[in-house]
Structures are given as structure tokens and as C-alpha cells.
Amino acid sequence: MRVGDVLPPLEIEITRTLIVAGAIASRDYQDVHHDAELARQKGSPDIFMNILTTNGLVGRYITDRFGPRSVLRRVAIRLGAPNYPGDTMVLTGTVEAVEGDTATVRVVGANGIGRHVTGTVTVTVPGAAAAAAGAEGAEGAEGVAVHEAGSRP
């Protein structure tokens, strides 16, 4: 992992089930996350995703990309445009800083109406610095490969 590395995007279909299940799993029983009629009465066109679900999806994006040994150290996000059912959110990331085995990644999640989430995630990948040094010394490689979703080292 190196400063400037761009992580592969992750597309997430925003379904009514994802929104409601995320709210229930995070014990957020606000009606705007599960009752479309009450959400409309409060000025929203439909139910929308809560921040805890978004936080979990951002964490998944990073750990899927950096592998099963990666450890999230800090997640700092801000919400923007709501995630409504029927849309797709595309998460993207760029490595902003690397210190030893720890990287800071700028994350953006955009949907059809704008940026849903922006922020930074600090992640530690045990052994990443040693692996990068070994790869560069042995083969002149560009560093440690970023793992695709579902891949294992």
C-alpha cells in the first residue's frame, strides 16, 4: 500500500431490506428508517439509510480491500445525500497516508443524487510494511497488493 493507491470501487444496491435490516441491527428504531408513510409525513420522499449502517458498509469496504487481517483503527465519516431504496451507492477510496503497517484512506460513497458519505478510515494491516519492503527488494514491485472483495491472501 502506497500513498495515492486507488482502491477498486464497491457498488452496493440500496434496497428497502438493507435499510430496514441495518436500522434494526443497530437498534435504531426511528420511523424514517422503516416506515415510508411516516418518513413522507416528516418531509422525506421515502425511508433512508441510517449512519450506523453506512458506517458498517464503509468498514466492510476497507476490510474487504485490505484482507481479513486488517484492523480498523479509526472511522470518521460525514453523511450527505440520503441513501433511498432503489438507488446504488458506489464506494471509492484513495490511500492518503502510510506509516509502517497503517494507512489512512479517504473514502467517498456516492449515489444518484450526490455524495452520501465522505470521510477517512485508518486501517492497520499487520506485516504490510515488511511485505512491501520484501516485494520491492526482491522484485521491484509497487508494494502490497490491495485485496479484491472476497479474496484472501
PDB file of N, CA and C in Angstrom, residues 1-95:
ATOM      1  N   MET A   1       0.849  -1.170   0.000  1.00  0.00           N
ATOM      2  CA  MET A   1       0.000   0.000   0.000  1.00  0.00           C
ATOM      3  C   MET A   1       0.891   1.228   0.000  1.00  0.00           C
ATOM      4  N   ARG A   2       0.543   2.126  -0.876  1.00  0.00           N
ATOM      5  CA  ARG A   2       1.306   3.367  -1.038  1.00  0.00           C
ATOM      6  C   ARG A   2       0.374   4.557  -1.143  1.00  0.00           C
ATOM      7  N   VAL A   3       0.870   5.711  -0.768  1.00  0.00           N
ATOM      8  CA  VAL A   3       0.100   6.942  -0.919  1.00  0.00           C
ATOM      9  C   VAL A   3      -0.272   7.084  -2.388  1.00  0.00           C
ATOM     10  N   GLY A   4      -1.532   7.394  -2.624  1.00  0.00           N
ATOM     11  CA  GLY A   4      -2.028   7.559  -3.982  1.00  0.00           C
ATOM     12  C   GLY A   4      -2.704   6.321  -4.553  1.00  0.00           C
ATOM     13  N   ASP A   5      -2.513   5.155  -3.914  1.00  0.00           N
ATOM     14  CA  ASP A   5      -3.187   3.945  -4.400  1.00  0.00           C
ATOM     15  C   ASP A   5      -4.698   4.173  -4.381  1.00  0.00           C
ATOM     16  N   VAL A   6      -5.335   3.753  -5.452  1.00  0.00           N
ATOM     17  CA  VAL A   6      -6.787   3.861  -5.567  1.00  0.00           C
ATOM     18  C   VAL A   6      -7.381   2.475  -5.378  1.00  0.00           C
ATOM     19  N   LEU A   7      -8.328   2.370  -4.460  1.00  0.00           N
ATOM     20  CA  LEU A   7      -8.992   1.095  -4.198  1.00  0.00           C
ATOM     21  C   LEU A   7     -10.067   0.852  -5.247  1.00  0.00           C
ATOM     22  N   PRO A   8     -10.298  -0.405  -5.619  1.00  0.00           N
ATOM     23  CA  PRO A   8     -11.378  -0.706  -6.561  1.00  0.00           C
ATOM     24  C   PRO A   8     -12.719  -0.283  -5.958  1.00  0.00           C
ATOM     25  N   PRO A   9     -13.633   0.198  -6.779  1.00  0.00           N
ATOM     26  CA  PRO A   9     -14.942   0.610  -6.257  1.00  0.00           C
ATOM     27  C   PRO A   9     -15.781  -0.579  -5.814  1.00  0.00           C
ATOM     28  N   LEU A  10     -16.726  -0.303  -4.932  1.00  0.00           N
ATOM     29  CA  LEU A  10     -17.699  -1.299  -4.485  1.00  0.00           C
ATOM     30  C   LEU A  10     -19.088  -0.711  -4.697  1.00  0.00           C
ATOM     31  N   GLU A  11     -19.904  -1.399  -5.511  1.00  0.00           N
ATOM     32  CA  GLU A  11     -21.282  -0.971  -5.742  1.00  0.00           C
ATOM     33  C   GLU A  11     -22.201  -1.706  -4.774  1.00  0.00           C
ATOM     34  N   ILE A  12     -23.040  -0.939  -4.097  1.00  0.00           N
ATOM     35  CA  ILE A  12     -23.990  -1.522  -3.143  1.00  0.00           C
ATOM     36  C   ILE A  12     -25.393  -1.086  -3.540  1.00  0.00           C
ATOM     37  N   GLU A  13     -26.223  -2.060  -3.856  1.00  0.00           N
ATOM     38  CA  GLU A  13     -27.615  -1.778  -4.187  1.00  0.00           C
ATOM     39  C   GLU A  13     -28.344  -1.393  -2.896  1.00  0.00           C
ATOM     40  N   ILE A  14     -29.000  -0.261  -2.918  1.00  0.00           N
ATOM     41  CA  ILE A  14     -29.718   0.222  -1.732  1.00  0.00           C
ATOM     42  C   ILE A  14     -31.153  -0.299  -1.813  1.00  0.00           C
ATOM     43  N   THR A  15     -31.420  -1.334  -1.058  1.00  0.00           N
ATOM     44  CA  THR A  15     -32.759  -1.925  -1.044  1.00  0.00           C
ATOM     45  C   THR A  15     -33.485  -1.526   0.232  1.00  0.00           C
ATOM     46  N   ARG A  16     -34.777  -1.648   0.178  1.00  0.00           N
ATOM     47  CA  ARG A  16     -35.600  -1.398   1.361  1.00  0.00           C
ATOM     48  C   ARG A  16     -35.179  -2.352   2.481  1.00  0.00           C
ATOM     49  N   THR A  17     -34.899  -3.597   2.120  1.00  0.00           N
ATOM     50  CA  THR A  17     -34.490  -4.592   3.115  1.00  0.00           C
ATOM     51  C   THR A  17     -33.170  -4.198   3.768  1.00  0.00           C
ATOM     52  N   LEU A  18     -32.192  -3.746   2.983  1.00  0.00           N
ATOM     53  CA  LEU A  18     -30.907  -3.318   3.551  1.00  0.00           C
ATOM     54  C   LEU A  18     -31.107  -2.169   4.536  1.00  0.00           C
ATOM     55  N   ILE A  19     -31.921  -1.202   4.167  1.00  0.00           N
ATOM     56  CA  ILE A  19     -32.145  -0.042   5.044  1.00  0.00           C
ATOM     57  C   ILE A  19     -32.809  -0.467   6.354  1.00  0.00           C
ATOM     58  N   VAL A  20     -33.868  -1.250   6.257  1.00  0.00           N
ATOM     59  CA  VAL A  20     -34.601  -1.668   7.462  1.00  0.00           C
ATOM     60  C   VAL A  20     -33.755  -2.606   8.311  1.00  0.00           C
ATOM     61  N   ALA A  21     -33.104  -3.581   7.677  1.00  0.00           N
ATOM     62  CA  ALA A  21     -32.277  -4.528   8.430  1.00  0.00           C
ATOM     63  C   ALA A  21     -31.125  -3.814   9.142  1.00  0.00           C
ATOM     64  N   GLY A  22     -30.506  -2.846   8.472  1.00  0.00           N
ATOM     65  CA  GLY A  22     -29.418  -2.088   9.094  1.00  0.00           C
ATOM     66  C   GLY A  22     -29.901  -1.297  10.300  1.00  0.00           C
ATOM     67  N   ALA A  23     -31.073  -0.698  10.172  1.00  0.00           N
ATOM     68  CA  ALA A  23     -31.631   0.061  11.293  1.00  0.00           C
ATOM     69  C   ALA A  23     -31.946  -0.861  12.472  1.00  0.00           C
ATOM     70  N   ILE A  24     -32.559  -1.995  12.184  1.00  0.00           N
ATOM     71  CA  ILE A  24     -32.900  -2.941  13.261  1.00  0.00           C
ATOM     72  C   ILE A  24     -31.629  -3.488  13.910  1.00  0.00           C
ATOM     73  N   ALA A  25     -30.655  -3.873  13.087  1.00  0.00           N
ATOM     74  CA  ALA A  25     -29.419  -4.452  13.627  1.00  0.00           C
ATOM     75  C   ALA A  25     -28.680  -3.468  14.527  1.00  0.00           C
ATOM     76  N   SER A  26     -28.795  -2.179  14.220  1.00  0.00           N
ATOM     77  CA  SER A  26     -28.107  -1.166  15.025  1.00  0.00           C
ATOM     78  C   SER A  26     -29.029  -0.553  16.081  1.00  0.00           C
ATOM     79  N   ARG A  27     -30.195  -1.168  16.255  1.00  0.00           N
ATOM     80  CA  ARG A  27     -31.182  -0.739  17.270  1.00  0.00           C
ATOM     81  C   ARG A  27     -31.623   0.712  17.096  1.00  0.00           C
ATOM     82  N   ASP A  28     -31.726   1.122  15.840  1.00  0.00           N
ATOM     83  CA  ASP A  28     -32.198   2.468  15.513  1.00  0.00           C
ATOM     84  C   ASP A  28     -33.637   2.330  15.019  1.00  0.00           C
ATOM     85  N   TYR A  29     -34.578   2.550  15.904  1.00  0.00           N
ATOM     86  CA  TYR A  29     -35.978   2.326  15.586  1.00  0.00           C
ATOM     87  C   TYR A  29     -36.700   3.590  15.132  1.00  0.00           C
ATOM     88  N   GLN A  30     -35.953   4.608  14.717  1.00  0.00           N
ATOM     89  CA  GLN A  30     -36.578   5.832  14.194  1.00  0.00           C
ATOM     90  C   GLN A  30     -37.440   5.459  12.990  1.00  0.00           C
ATOM     91  N   ASP A  31     -38.658   5.964  12.955  1.00  0.00           N
ATOM     92  CA  ASP A  31     -39.595   5.577  11.906  1.00  0.00           C
ATOM     93  C   ASP A  31     -39.126   5.919  10.492  1.00  0.00           C
ATOM     94  N   VAL A  32     -38.286   6.919  10.336  1.00  0.00           N
ATOM     95  CA  VAL A  32     -37.813   7.305   8.995  1.00  0.00           C
ATOM     96  C   VAL A  32     -36.931   6.234   8.357  1.00  0.00           C
ATOM     97  N   HIS A  33     -36.532   5.224   9.119  1.00  0.00           N
ATOM     98  CA  HIS A  33     -35.703   4.147   8.600  1.00  0.00           C
ATOM     99  C   HIS A  33     -36.493   2.867   8.307  1.00  0.00           C
ATOM    100  N   HIS A  34     -37.826   2.880   8.583  1.00  0.00           N
ATOM    101  CA  HIS A  34     -38.596   1.662   8.309  1.00  0.00           C
ATOM    102  C   HIS A  34     -40.036   1.899   7.884  1.00  0.00           C
ATOM    103  N   ASP A  35     -40.570   3.089   8.060  1.00  0.00           N
ATOM    104  CA  ASP A  35     -41.974   3.352   7.737  1.00  0.00           C
ATOM    105  C   ASP A  35     -42.051   4.463   6.687  1.00  0.00           C
ATOM    106  N   ALA A  36     -42.326   4.070   5.431  1.00  0.00           N
ATOM    107  CA  ALA A  36     -42.322   5.037   4.321  1.00  0.00           C
ATOM    108  C   ALA A  36     -43.356   6.140   4.524  1.00  0.00           C
ATOM    109  N   GLU A  37     -44.541   5.792   4.991  1.00  0.00           N
ATOM    110  CA  GLU A  37     -45.587   6.811   5.173  1.00  0.00           C
ATOM    111  C   GLU A  37     -45.179   7.841   6.231  1.00  0.00           C
ATOM    112  N   LEU A  38     -44.667   7.385   7.359  1.00  0.00           N
ATOM    113  CA  LEU A  38     -44.224   8.334   8.392  1.00  0.00           C
ATOM    114  C   LEU A  38     -43.017   9.142   7.923  1.00  0.00           C
ATOM    115  N   ALA A  39     -42.138   8.529   7.136  1.00  0.00           N
ATOM    116  CA  ALA A  39     -40.996   9.274   6.581  1.00  0.00           C
ATOM    117  C   ALA A  39     -41.506  10.392   5.681  1.00  0.00           C
ATOM    118  N   ARG A  40     -42.534  10.104   4.841  1.00  0.00           N
ATOM    119  CA  ARG A  40     -43.111  11.142   3.965  1.00  0.00           C
ATOM    120  C   ARG A  40     -43.771  12.249   4.786  1.00  0.00           C
ATOM    121  N   GLN A  41     -44.448  11.871   5.861  1.00  0.00           N
ATOM    122  CA  GLN A  41     -45.084  12.874   6.715  1.00  0.00           C
ATOM    123  C   GLN A  41     -44.054  13.815   7.325  1.00  0.00           C
ATOM    124  N   LYS A  42     -42.819  13.329   7.475  1.00  0.00           N
ATOM    125  CA  LYS A  42     -41.745  14.151   8.048  1.00  0.00           C
ATOM    126  C   LYS A  42     -40.921  14.856   6.970  1.00  0.00           C
ATOM    127  N   GLY A  43     -41.368  14.772   5.688  1.00  0.00           N
ATOM    128  CA  GLY A  43     -40.711  15.523   4.625  1.00  0.00           C
ATOM    129  C   GLY A  43     -39.739  14.757   3.756  1.00  0.00           C
ATOM    130  N   SER A  44     -39.560  13.475   3.995  1.00  0.00           N
ATOM    131  CA  SER A  44     -38.663  12.668   3.178  1.00  0.00           C
ATOM    132  C   SER A  44     -39.482  11.938   2.109  1.00  0.00           C
ATOM    133  N   PRO A  45     -38.945  11.762   0.913  1.00  0.00           N
ATOM    134  CA  PRO A  45     -39.706  11.054  -0.116  1.00  0.00           C
ATOM    135  C   PRO A  45     -39.864   9.556   0.164  1.00  0.00           C
ATOM    136  N   ASP A  46     -39.053   9.005   1.065  1.00  0.00           N
ATOM    137  CA  ASP A  46     -39.105   7.575   1.381  1.00  0.00           C
ATOM    138  C   ASP A  46     -38.254   7.342   2.627  1.00  0.00           C
ATOM    139  N   ILE A  47     -38.180   6.075   3.063  1.00  0.00           N
ATOM    140  CA  ILE A  47     -37.264   5.745   4.152  1.00  0.00           C
ATOM    141  C   ILE A  47     -35.834   5.970   3.661  1.00  0.00           C
ATOM    142  N   PHE A  48     -34.894   6.108   4.585  1.00  0.00           N
ATOM    143  CA  PHE A  48     -33.497   6.297   4.194  1.00  0.00           C
ATOM    144  C   PHE A  48     -32.577   5.619   5.194  1.00  0.00           C
ATOM    145  N   MET A  49     -31.358   5.329   4.719  1.00  0.00           N
ATOM    146  CA  MET A  49     -30.366   4.586   5.499  1.00  0.00           C
ATOM    147  C   MET A  49     -29.864   5.418   6.682  1.00  0.00           C
ATOM    148  N   ASN A  50     -29.631   4.737   7.811  1.00  0.00           N
ATOM    149  CA  ASN A  50     -29.079   5.421   8.973  1.00  0.00           C
ATOM    150  C   ASN A  50     -27.540   5.426   8.932  1.00  0.00           C
ATOM    151  N   ILE A  51     -26.939   6.279   9.738  1.00  0.00           N
ATOM    152  CA  ILE A  51     -25.485   6.444   9.720  1.00  0.00           C
ATOM    153  C   ILE A  51     -24.759   5.183  10.200  1.00  0.00           C
ATOM    154  N   LEU A  52     -25.366   4.426  11.099  1.00  0.00           N
ATOM    155  CA  LEU A  52     -24.695   3.226  11.595  1.00  0.00           C
ATOM    156  C   LEU A  52     -24.567   2.168  10.502  1.00  0.00           C
ATOM    157  N   THR A  53     -25.570   2.053   9.642  1.00  0.00           N
ATOM    158  CA  THR A  53     -25.474   1.126   8.512  1.00  0.00           C
ATOM    159  C   THR A  53     -24.391   1.605   7.551  1.00  0.00           C
ATOM    160  N   THR A  54     -24.387   2.899   7.273  1.00  0.00           N
ATOM    161  CA  THR A  54     -23.351   3.460   6.402  1.00  0.00           C
ATOM    162  C   THR A  54     -21.968   3.201   6.981  1.00  0.00           C
ATOM    163  N   ASN A  55     -21.811   3.417   8.273  1.00  0.00           N
ATOM    164  CA  ASN A  55     -20.528   3.178   8.946  1.00  0.00           C
ATOM    165  C   ASN A  55     -20.081   1.725   8.754  1.00  0.00           C
ATOM    166  N   GLY A  56     -21.013   0.795   8.908  1.00  0.00           N
ATOM    167  CA  GLY A  56     -20.702  -0.611   8.713  1.00  0.00           C
ATOM    168  C   GLY A  56     -20.295  -0.927   7.284  1.00  0.00           C
ATOM    169  N   LEU A  57     -20.973  -0.311   6.315  1.00  0.00           N
ATOM    170  CA  LEU A  57     -20.628  -0.546   4.915  1.00  0.00           C
ATOM    171  C   LEU A  57     -19.257   0.028   4.568  1.00  0.00           C
ATOM    172  N   VAL A  58     -18.918   1.175   5.136  1.00  0.00           N
ATOM    173  CA  VAL A  58     -17.588   1.753   4.929  1.00  0.00           C
ATOM    174  C   VAL A  58     -16.528   0.822   5.519  1.00  0.00           C
ATOM    175  N   GLY A  59     -16.768   0.311   6.725  1.00  0.00           N
ATOM    176  CA  GLY A  59     -15.835  -0.635   7.335  1.00  0.00           C
ATOM    177  C   GLY A  59     -15.669  -1.886   6.503  1.00  0.00           C
ATOM    178  N   ARG A  60     -16.770  -2.409   5.987  1.00  0.00           N
ATOM    179  CA  ARG A  60     -16.712  -3.594   5.111  1.00  0.00           C
ATOM    180  C   ARG A  60     -15.879  -3.300   3.872  1.00  0.00           C
ATOM    181  N   TYR A  61     -16.083  -2.136   3.279  1.00  0.00           N
ATOM    182  CA  TYR A  61     -15.342  -1.762   2.071  1.00  0.00           C
ATOM    183  C   TYR A  61     -13.832  -1.817   2.328  1.00  0.00           C
ATOM    184  N   ILE A  62     -13.410  -1.250   3.436  1.00  0.00           N
ATOM    185  CA  ILE A  62     -11.976  -1.216   3.745  1.00  0.00           C
ATOM    186  C   ILE A  62     -11.447  -2.612   4.066  1.00  0.00           C
ATOM    187  N   THR A  63     -12.135  -3.360   4.925  1.00  0.00           N
ATOM    188  CA  THR A  63     -11.617  -4.688   5.285  1.00  0.00           C
ATOM    189  C   THR A  63     -11.679  -5.668   4.118  1.00  0.00           C
ATOM    190  N   ASP A  64     -12.662  -5.543   3.236  1.00  0.00           N
ATOM    191  CA  ASP A  64     -12.694  -6.378   2.031  1.00  0.00           C
ATOM    192  C   ASP A  64     -11.484  -6.084   1.153  1.00  0.00           C
ATOM    193  N   ARG A  65     -11.079  -4.844   1.074  1.00  0.00           N
ATOM    194  CA  ARG A  65      -9.982  -4.453   0.196  1.00  0.00           C
ATOM    195  C   ARG A  65      -8.611  -4.770   0.792  1.00  0.00           C
ATOM    196  N   PHE A  66      -8.483  -4.679   2.094  1.00  0.00           N
ATOM    197  CA  PHE A  66      -7.178  -4.887   2.730  1.00  0.00           C
ATOM    198  C   PHE A  66      -7.007  -6.284   3.316  1.00  0.00           C
ATOM    199  N   GLY A  67      -8.014  -7.114   3.273  1.00  0.00           N
ATOM    200  CA  GLY A  67      -7.886  -8.501   3.688  1.00  0.00           C
ATOM    201  C   GLY A  67      -8.355  -8.771   5.103  1.00  0.00           C
ATOM    202  N   PRO A  68      -8.469 -10.052   5.428  1.00  0.00           N
ATOM    203  CA  PRO A  68      -9.070 -10.475   6.696  1.00  0.00           C
ATOM    204  C   PRO A  68      -8.242 -10.133   7.933  1.00  0.00           C
ATOM    205  N   ARG A  69      -6.961  -9.833   7.785  1.00  0.00           N
ATOM    206  CA  ARG A  69      -6.142  -9.476   8.952  1.00  0.00           C
ATOM    207  C   ARG A  69      -6.170  -7.981   9.231  1.00  0.00           C
ATOM    208  N   SER A  70      -6.808  -7.205   8.377  1.00  0.00           N
ATOM    209  CA  SER A  70      -6.839  -5.759   8.573  1.00  0.00           C
ATOM    210  C   SER A  70      -7.686  -5.402   9.794  1.00  0.00           C
ATOM    211  N   VAL A  71      -7.270  -4.325  10.469  1.00  0.00           N
ATOM    212  CA  VAL A  71      -7.947  -3.868  11.683  1.00  0.00           C
ATOM    213  C   VAL A  71      -8.277  -2.392  11.515  1.00  0.00           C
ATOM    214  N   LEU A  72      -9.554  -2.059  11.650  1.00  0.00           N
ATOM    215  CA  LEU A  72      -9.958  -0.662  11.586  1.00  0.00           C
ATOM    216  C   LEU A  72      -9.537   0.032  12.871  1.00  0.00           C
ATOM    217  N   ARG A  73      -8.812   1.128  12.752  1.00  0.00           N
ATOM    218  CA  ARG A  73      -8.351   1.875  13.919  1.00  0.00           C
ATOM    219  C   ARG A  73      -9.196   3.122  14.175  1.00  0.00           C
ATOM    220  N   ARG A  74      -9.695   3.719  13.087  1.00  0.00           N
ATOM    221  CA  ARG A  74     -10.483   4.951  13.225  1.00  0.00           C
ATOM    222  C   ARG A  74     -11.351   5.095  11.987  1.00  0.00           C
ATOM    223  N   VAL A  75     -12.620   5.393  12.191  1.00  0.00           N
ATOM    224  CA  VAL A  75     -13.535   5.681  11.089  1.00  0.00           C
ATOM    225  C   VAL A  75     -14.175   7.028  11.399  1.00  0.00           C
ATOM    226  N   ALA A  76     -13.953   8.005  10.530  1.00  0.00           N
ATOM    227  CA  ALA A  76     -14.513   9.348  10.710  1.00  0.00           C
ATOM    228  C   ALA A  76     -15.272   9.699   9.442  1.00  0.00           C
ATOM    229  N   ILE A  77     -16.610   9.636   9.520  1.00  0.00           N
ATOM    230  CA  ILE A  77     -17.423   9.883   8.332  1.00  0.00           C
ATOM    231  C   ILE A  77     -18.447  10.978   8.574  1.00  0.00           C
ATOM    232  N   ARG A  78     -18.916  11.524   7.454  1.00  0.00           N
ATOM    233  CA  ARG A  78     -19.967  12.538   7.484  1.00  0.00           C
ATOM    234  C   ARG A  78     -20.974  12.185   6.403  1.00  0.00           C
ATOM    235  N   LEU A  79     -22.264  12.275   6.743  1.00  0.00           N
ATOM    236  CA  LEU A  79     -23.307  11.975   5.771  1.00  0.00           C
ATOM    237  C   LEU A  79     -23.665  13.210   4.954  1.00  0.00           C
ATOM    238  N   GLY A  80     -24.100  12.947   3.726  1.00  0.00           N
ATOM    239  CA  GLY A  80     -24.569  13.998   2.827  1.00  0.00           C
ATOM    240  C   GLY A  80     -25.928  13.609   2.273  1.00  0.00           C
ATOM    241  N   ALA A  81     -25.999  13.321   0.973  1.00  0.00           N
ATOM    242  CA  ALA A  81     -27.241  12.944   0.313  1.00  0.00           C
ATOM    243  C   ALA A  81     -27.742  11.607   0.866  1.00  0.00           C
ATOM    244  N   PRO A  82     -29.025  11.516   1.177  1.00  0.00           N
ATOM    245  CA  PRO A  82     -29.557  10.274   1.738  1.00  0.00           C
ATOM    246  C   PRO A  82     -29.461   9.098   0.765  1.00  0.00           C
ATOM    247  N   ASN A  83     -29.373   7.885   1.307  1.00  0.00           N
ATOM    248  CA  ASN A  83     -29.479   6.647   0.529  1.00  0.00           C
ATOM    249  C   ASN A  83     -30.928   6.193   0.606  1.00  0.00           C
ATOM    250  N   TYR A  84     -31.627   6.284  -0.531  1.00  0.00           N
ATOM    251  CA  TYR A  84     -33.012   5.852  -0.616  1.00  0.00           C
ATOM    252  C   TYR A  84     -33.100   4.500  -1.325  1.00  0.00           C
ATOM    253  N   PRO A  85     -34.166   3.737  -1.072  1.00  0.00           N
ATOM    254  CA  PRO A  85     -34.348   2.461  -1.764  1.00  0.00           C
ATOM    255  C   PRO A  85     -34.386   2.673  -3.281  1.00  0.00           C
ATOM    256  N   GLY A  86     -33.804   1.715  -4.005  1.00  0.00           N
ATOM    257  CA  GLY A  86     -33.812   1.773  -5.457  1.00  0.00           C
ATOM    258  C   GLY A  86     -32.582   2.423  -6.051  1.00  0.00           C
ATOM    259  N   ASP A  87     -31.732   3.011  -5.237  1.00  0.00           N
ATOM    260  CA  ASP A  87     -30.512   3.652  -5.722  1.00  0.00           C
ATOM    261  C   ASP A  87     -29.342   2.681  -5.544  1.00  0.00           C
ATOM    262  N   THR A  88     -28.190   3.085  -6.012  1.00  0.00           N
ATOM    263  CA  THR A  88     -26.950   2.329  -5.824  1.00  0.00           C
ATOM    264  C   THR A  88     -25.913   3.282  -5.262  1.00  0.00           C
ATOM    265  N   MET A  89     -25.200   2.847  -4.231  1.00  0.00           N
ATOM    266  CA  MET A  89     -24.091   3.638  -3.702  1.00  0.00           C
ATOM    267  C   MET A  89     -22.798   2.989  -4.176  1.00  0.00           C
ATOM    268  N   VAL A  90     -21.892   3.829  -4.668  1.00  0.00           N
ATOM    269  CA  VAL A  90     -20.591   3.346  -5.102  1.00  0.00           C
ATOM    270  C   VAL A  90     -19.541   3.909  -4.151  1.00  0.00           C
ATOM    271  N   LEU A  91     -18.874   3.012  -3.437  1.00  0.00           N
ATOM    272  CA  LEU A  91     -17.804   3.406  -2.527  1.00  0.00           C
ATOM    273  C   LEU A  91     -16.480   3.391  -3.276  1.00  0.00           C
ATOM    274  N   THR A  92     -15.685   4.437  -3.085  1.00  0.00           N
ATOM    275  CA  THR A  92     -14.344   4.526  -3.657  1.00  0.00           C
ATOM    276  C   THR A  92     -13.393   4.976  -2.563  1.00  0.00           C
ATOM    277  N   GLY A  93     -12.107   4.686  -2.740  1.00  0.00           N
ATOM    278  CA  GLY A  93     -11.127   5.064  -1.730  1.00  0.00           C
ATOM    279  C   GLY A  93      -9.767   5.331  -2.335  1.00  0.00           C
ATOM    280  N   THR A  94      -9.033   6.227  -1.675  1.00  0.00           N
ATOM    281  CA  THR A  94      -7.675   6.569  -2.077  1.00  0.00           C
ATOM    282  C   THR A  94      -6.803   6.614  -0.831  1.00  0.00           C
ATOM    283  N   VAL A  95      -5.652   5.950  -0.881  1.00  0.00           N
ATOM    284  CA  VAL A  95      -4.726   5.964   0.255  1.00  0.00           C
ATOM    285  C   VAL A  95      -4.098   7.348   0.340  1.00  0.00           C
TER     286      VAL A  95
END
